[in-house]
Amino acid sequence: MPLRAAAHRTTPVCDSEWLEYTSNGRQQRVAVESSAWYAWLKAPTHTTFYFMSTSGTFTARREQRRARSYWYAYSKKAGKTRKVYLGLVEQLSLERLLQAAASLADQSTSITLLLRTKFMLPASRVGLVLRPQLIEHLNNQRLPLILVCAPAGFGKTTLIADWARTQSHPLAWLSLEPNDNQSNRFWSYFLTALHDVAPKAAAEALALHTQSIALSHVLISLVNGLTSVNQQLTLVLDDYQTISDPTIHHDLTWLIDHAPTGFQLVLLSRSEPPLPLARWRVAGHLNELLVGMLRFNKAEISAFLSTTIQLELPDETLANLETRTEGWIAGLQLLTLSIHGHNPLAAIDLLATSSGNQRAIFDYFTQEILQKQPLAVQQFLLQTAILDRLSEALCQAVIDPMVLAALPASTSGLLDYLERSNLFVRALDPKQHWYRYHQLFRESLLHSAEQHLGKNGMAQLHGRASVWFEQAELFTEAINHALAAADFVRAGALIASIGFRLLLSDQSALVQAWLQALPTAIIEQNAQLCLWSAWLLVSQNQLAATSHYLNLITGLLACMNPEDHQTASVNGHLRALQANIARRQGDMPQALALTNQALSGLTDAHTILRSVITRNLCAGYLVSGDTVAAEQALQQSLHEQELLELRVSSGDSHPSDRQYARTTRLLLWIETTSLRWLQGQLHAAADLYRQTFHLSREQHQHSISAIACVNLGQILRQWNNLAEAREFIQQGNVYSQQIGADVTHRNGLIELARIQQAYGQREQARTTMAQAVELAQSTRGLLWATTWQARLQLAQGDLAAAIRWAQAYQRQPNAFPQFNLYDVEDLTLARVLIAQGRVNQACALLDLLLPACQTAGRLPSVIEVYLLQALALAANNDWTAASNQLLHALSLAEPEGYIRLFVDEGTPLADLLVRLEPQVQGTLRQYIQRLLVACGLSITSEPYIFGSSLNGFIEPLSERELEVVRLLAAGFSNQAIAYQLVVTLNTIKTHLKNIYGKLAVTSRTQAIARARSLNLISHDN
């Protein structure tokens, strides 16, 4: 039973879309934030529900306080119950529920690790000059893109922030910086900014991005989310000129081209971005504000001077000022700071001669702004110029203690003073905890700082900043400052401490960039840096290149203290690396030996590494087809998973560790179900696949959902539930295409082609199988796809094509000894040999396969070998031996209900079944009768219908149809049955139509009564 279904029976369950509960034995649901939702919350009998989302989960309870009812959210973590106030009924919006879930879950990984001040709308400035004509220009037409492009100091940010405050629809703000010029980081901020103001639109895309799904599919999800909310939404990207990565420009172009009409992007940039602006202009999709429109005119210059310094100038002076400054707003602001005690016209002349000259601008800042400040303030400005953002604690950690002692006020008071003095400092949050310098001002300060402090002085500042960021657990900034200080030893140590965690969270590009910035000697003297370098090479399948680092690690280990904790960790990593390489090379005995060596030296404190090691070993045994060893490895992996989940539930673990634990739990479920399938336990595998699909869908883990759908469809096809199998496989293919999971998509297409062949859709089956072959990229994947294509060709009578495949397969050596699961190639070859009449060769091949499959515990392959042996013997007219082998196959297949394995063999197998059926009794005879019905043959002897003895033959119900009948008898509605079985309502209606026809009834009541009379369901059901 799906996990969600089990929860329905006790407590109502709510997600981001629906509240579902049971009333009078029937399953009901209402949309969140609908009138029915608030009515349900007000009902006196409704006092609790369970909320689940990607942000977190909690139990909501209604409590009485002073004659009024209030809702609270509860969550138990590490033995402690935490409580968050939700509010009155009318306050229970989806946004409030998501906020509570995130609060109880200590926020999601993506939100925790991002700097929140970057999403804040800049505060309104004192002395702001209103520009109604530009606001009107922005509001006149709502186009997909607004581009505000002008050099620094022309008021781009101030104007758009002022415009943003006039908008009534959701508007997100993101201030970019040079560190964001990396695709993964850029889109993390981009999606989080949208999620903050429109969670319904961006939740799924953000969840997919945190799972490292291909960006193209994340953007498809975002477009779908924006379309579904059907509302106006604007995102402002400030300082877009800091982005130079061509992939970001390319992906942003795609998004602008495909976004729905309600979405609008606003770009603020100092230079024209490399986007297809000409095409968008012609298409009428671009609204531009360029430097000519942003320049202050005389009236605005007059208003600015009047507001800031209460100075009224004659028209002639204003016109001269407009000409000389060219409406440069920053220049005017500089002027107001420099004319105190000076002749205003002299200051204007000085500014005019400096315009457009970078060195002159720096000199102007230095002479007219910096040097006019007290000496301690000058030192404060120079020493904090290295910081992108400033806070009291950060500044106190970075600046020299003597400078700090000489400051006229506390650091926070000084930052506030600098902002109020318009000294190019801006508060980034309403509480004024974080500030930033105007970019030009900071560039000027950096220029002066390099001259006054020198290389060593700058390095000391960066070093102090690195220490502070490390203590604040902002390791990215800590490493960047350490590299800027050329403190490569410190940078290497920091990278060594967090590198593995970043590799697991798919930030390998960032780790690789850091490693490339380090001197080779630093890496080669640090065992962990050598490890991360080797892991990067393994992830890129450059196995031979790892030997250099493996040798270095071995040498470094010899010099380390054997009793040291770090020594055990490095040794464990080394063995894990070697085991991974051995597994990829197909040497499973060596992989097992190395894995055991790694685990023996690692304590329970290394839970993540132990989890990685055991999962790799389990995966290796699975692809090798050794179910006995895979079972042992799986149990070990599950044990390590429990230890991992226990550790991350303590509350002090890193957010990325918690995300990793959730993902690996689902991956272990997939490996468990795959193993059960290999062991022939179809029912156990199907049940777990359904649970995995349901939970992975709730968590937006589409890669896992895709695997669960395709593999469940494979089992349903085997049970001859073709309609439902096709529905799951098509859904799995959709997921696979969205996330770029080509292997899963290829397997889904193969299964879909087999279903189409079962329906008699020969041409569609050939086309679909050809698509699977085309999608196969690796050599191994191509062999897999062409093997199934050969089976299809054989089934359609194209023996010549199948022979060509067999000849090609026999010519090539086994390049993949580690891939034995399913034995599909050799079993297909045996079929081709039988079809050619080369029965003796087929029997010899099958005789070799049988003991290997039996020893490895691959029951489906064992059944198939017996079946093919029976067909081969029958081809030689050895009916007695053929019947014996077929009996072996049937005896093993009957408990799990294999159908298509036999039916797909066609007439030769059906003839054998007809011969065998009168000779057996009991359940085996009943099973043969079911197979004959599935083959479309009539039965002359007494038929069997799932335990009943009837004089007239009735077509038996399938396993899924029996399940539907049981739910009918339990009182479930059609919609509730669909939810329980994780299928669509139309599928349930199709099942009911088939059930009515087979039982010769016309209503649900008659169907239930008829099923009970035939003992298909118990009378207690």
mmCIF file of N, CA, C and O in Angstrom, residues 680 850 854 859 862-863 866 886-898 902 924 927:
data_model
loop_
_atom_site.group_PDB
_atom_site.id
_atom_site.type_symbol
_atom_site.label_atom_id
_atom_site.label_comp_id
_atom_site.label_asym_id
_atom_site.label_seq_id
_atom_site.Cartn_x
_atom_site.Cartn_y
_atom_site.Cartn_z
ATOM 1 N N GLY A 680 12.922 -12.774 -8.640
ATOM 2 C CA GLY A 680 11.637 -13.310 -9.071
ATOM 3 C C GLY A 680 10.483 -12.981 -8.155
ATOM 4 O O GLY A 680 9.372 -13.499 -8.338
ATOM 5 N N LEU A 850 22.074 -22.408 -17.243
ATOM 6 C CA LEU A 850 21.204 -22.798 -16.129
ATOM 7 C C LEU A 850 21.927 -22.828 -14.785
ATOM 8 O O LEU A 850 21.455 -22.192 -13.821
ATOM 9 N N GLN A 854 21.133 -20.331 -11.582
ATOM 10 C CA GLN A 854 20.675 -20.924 -10.325
ATOM 11 C C GLN A 854 21.590 -20.525 -9.173
ATOM 12 O O GLN A 854 21.111 -20.173 -8.088
ATOM 13 N N LEU A 859 16.027 -15.932 -10.549
ATOM 14 C CA LEU A 859 14.893 -16.810 -10.827
ATOM 15 C C LEU A 859 14.251 -16.553 -12.184
ATOM 16 O O LEU A 859 13.937 -17.518 -12.902
ATOM 17 N N VAL A 862 16.234 -18.359 -14.692
ATOM 18 C CA VAL A 862 16.092 -19.810 -14.544
ATOM 19 C C VAL A 862 14.807 -20.278 -15.218
ATOM 20 O O VAL A 862 14.793 -21.266 -15.967
ATOM 21 N N ILE A 863 13.703 -19.573 -14.949
ATOM 22 C CA ILE A 863 12.423 -19.935 -15.571
ATOM 23 C C ILE A 863 12.528 -19.877 -17.090
ATOM 24 O O ILE A 863 12.066 -20.776 -17.808
ATOM 25 N N TYR A 866 14.509 -22.852 -18.554
ATOM 26 C CA TYR A 866 13.675 -24.059 -18.607
ATOM 27 C C TYR A 866 12.675 -23.976 -19.763
ATOM 28 O O TYR A 866 12.446 -24.954 -20.494
ATOM 29 N N LEU A 886 9.209 -27.884 -19.167
ATOM 30 C CA LEU A 886 8.152 -26.874 -19.044
ATOM 31 C C LEU A 886 7.512 -26.922 -17.668
ATOM 32 O O LEU A 886 7.141 -25.879 -17.106
ATOM 33 N N LEU A 887 7.372 -28.141 -17.106
ATOM 34 C CA LEU A 887 6.822 -28.255 -15.749
ATOM 35 C C LEU A 887 7.727 -27.547 -14.741
ATOM 36 O O LEU A 887 7.243 -26.904 -13.807
ATOM 37 N N HIS A 888 9.047 -27.674 -14.914
ATOM 38 C CA HIS A 888 9.971 -26.940 -14.033
ATOM 39 C C HIS A 888 9.705 -25.440 -14.124
ATOM 40 O O HIS A 888 9.646 -24.741 -13.102
ATOM 41 N N ALA A 889 9.585 -24.935 -15.350
ATOM 42 C CA ALA A 889 9.359 -23.500 -15.538
ATOM 43 C C ALA A 889 8.038 -23.062 -14.914
ATOM 44 O O ALA A 889 7.965 -22.041 -14.218
ATOM 45 N N LEU A 890 6.991 -23.829 -15.134
ATOM 46 C CA LEU A 890 5.667 -23.464 -14.615
ATOM 47 C C LEU A 890 5.636 -23.500 -13.090
ATOM 48 O O LEU A 890 5.019 -22.632 -12.451
ATOM 49 N N SER A 891 6.276 -24.500 -12.507
ATOM 50 C CA SER A 891 6.277 -24.615 -11.052
ATOM 51 C C SER A 891 6.946 -23.413 -10.400
ATOM 52 O O SER A 891 6.511 -22.935 -9.346
ATOM 53 N N LEU A 892 8.022 -22.916 -11.013
ATOM 54 C CA LEU A 892 8.707 -21.742 -10.473
ATOM 55 C C LEU A 892 7.952 -20.447 -10.753
ATOM 56 O O LEU A 892 8.005 -19.499 -9.962
ATOM 57 N N ALA A 893 7.233 -20.381 -11.873
ATOM 58 C CA ALA A 893 6.581 -19.131 -12.296
ATOM 59 C C ALA A 893 5.223 -18.935 -11.663
ATOM 60 O O ALA A 893 4.774 -17.788 -11.481
ATOM 61 N N GLU A 894 4.522 -19.998 -11.323
ATOM 62 C CA GLU A 894 3.119 -19.898 -10.866
ATOM 63 C C GLU A 894 2.941 -19.037 -9.612
ATOM 64 O O GLU A 894 2.030 -18.214 -9.557
ATOM 65 N N PRO A 895 3.801 -19.178 -8.564
ATOM 66 C CA PRO A 895 3.554 -18.373 -7.347
ATOM 67 C C PRO A 895 3.540 -16.873 -7.594
ATOM 68 O O PRO A 895 2.831 -16.142 -6.894
ATOM 69 N N GLU A 896 4.303 -16.388 -8.554
ATOM 70 C CA GLU A 896 4.373 -14.947 -8.806
ATOM 71 C C GLU A 896 3.547 -14.518 -10.011
ATOM 72 O O GLU A 896 3.528 -13.347 -10.367
ATOM 73 N N GLY A 897 2.871 -15.449 -10.667
ATOM 74 C CA GLY A 897 1.914 -15.104 -11.712
ATOM 75 C C GLY A 897 2.503 -14.637 -13.022
ATOM 76 O O GLY A 897 1.932 -13.750 -13.682
ATOM 77 N N TYR A 898 3.639 -15.203 -13.458
ATOM 78 C CA TYR A 898 4.214 -14.848 -14.754
ATOM 79 C C TYR A 898 3.216 -15.214 -15.871
ATOM 80 O O TYR A 898 2.694 -16.326 -15.900
ATOM 81 N N PHE A 902 5.446 -16.556 -20.971
ATOM 82 C CA PHE A 902 4.992 -17.730 -21.713
ATOM 83 C C PHE A 902 4.200 -17.342 -22.957
ATOM 84 O O PHE A 902 4.419 -17.879 -24.043
ATOM 85 N N LEU A 924 -1.326 -25.990 -10.432
ATOM 86 C CA LEU A 924 -0.542 -25.932 -11.654
ATOM 87 C C LEU A 924 -1.433 -26.036 -12.884
ATOM 88 O O LEU A 924 -1.224 -25.348 -13.887
ATOM 89 N N TYR A 927 -3.168 -22.779 -13.294
ATOM 90 C CA TYR A 927 -2.233 -21.792 -13.841
ATOM 91 C C TYR A 927 -2.104 -21.965 -15.357
ATOM 92 O O TYR A 927 -2.121 -20.986 -16.120
#
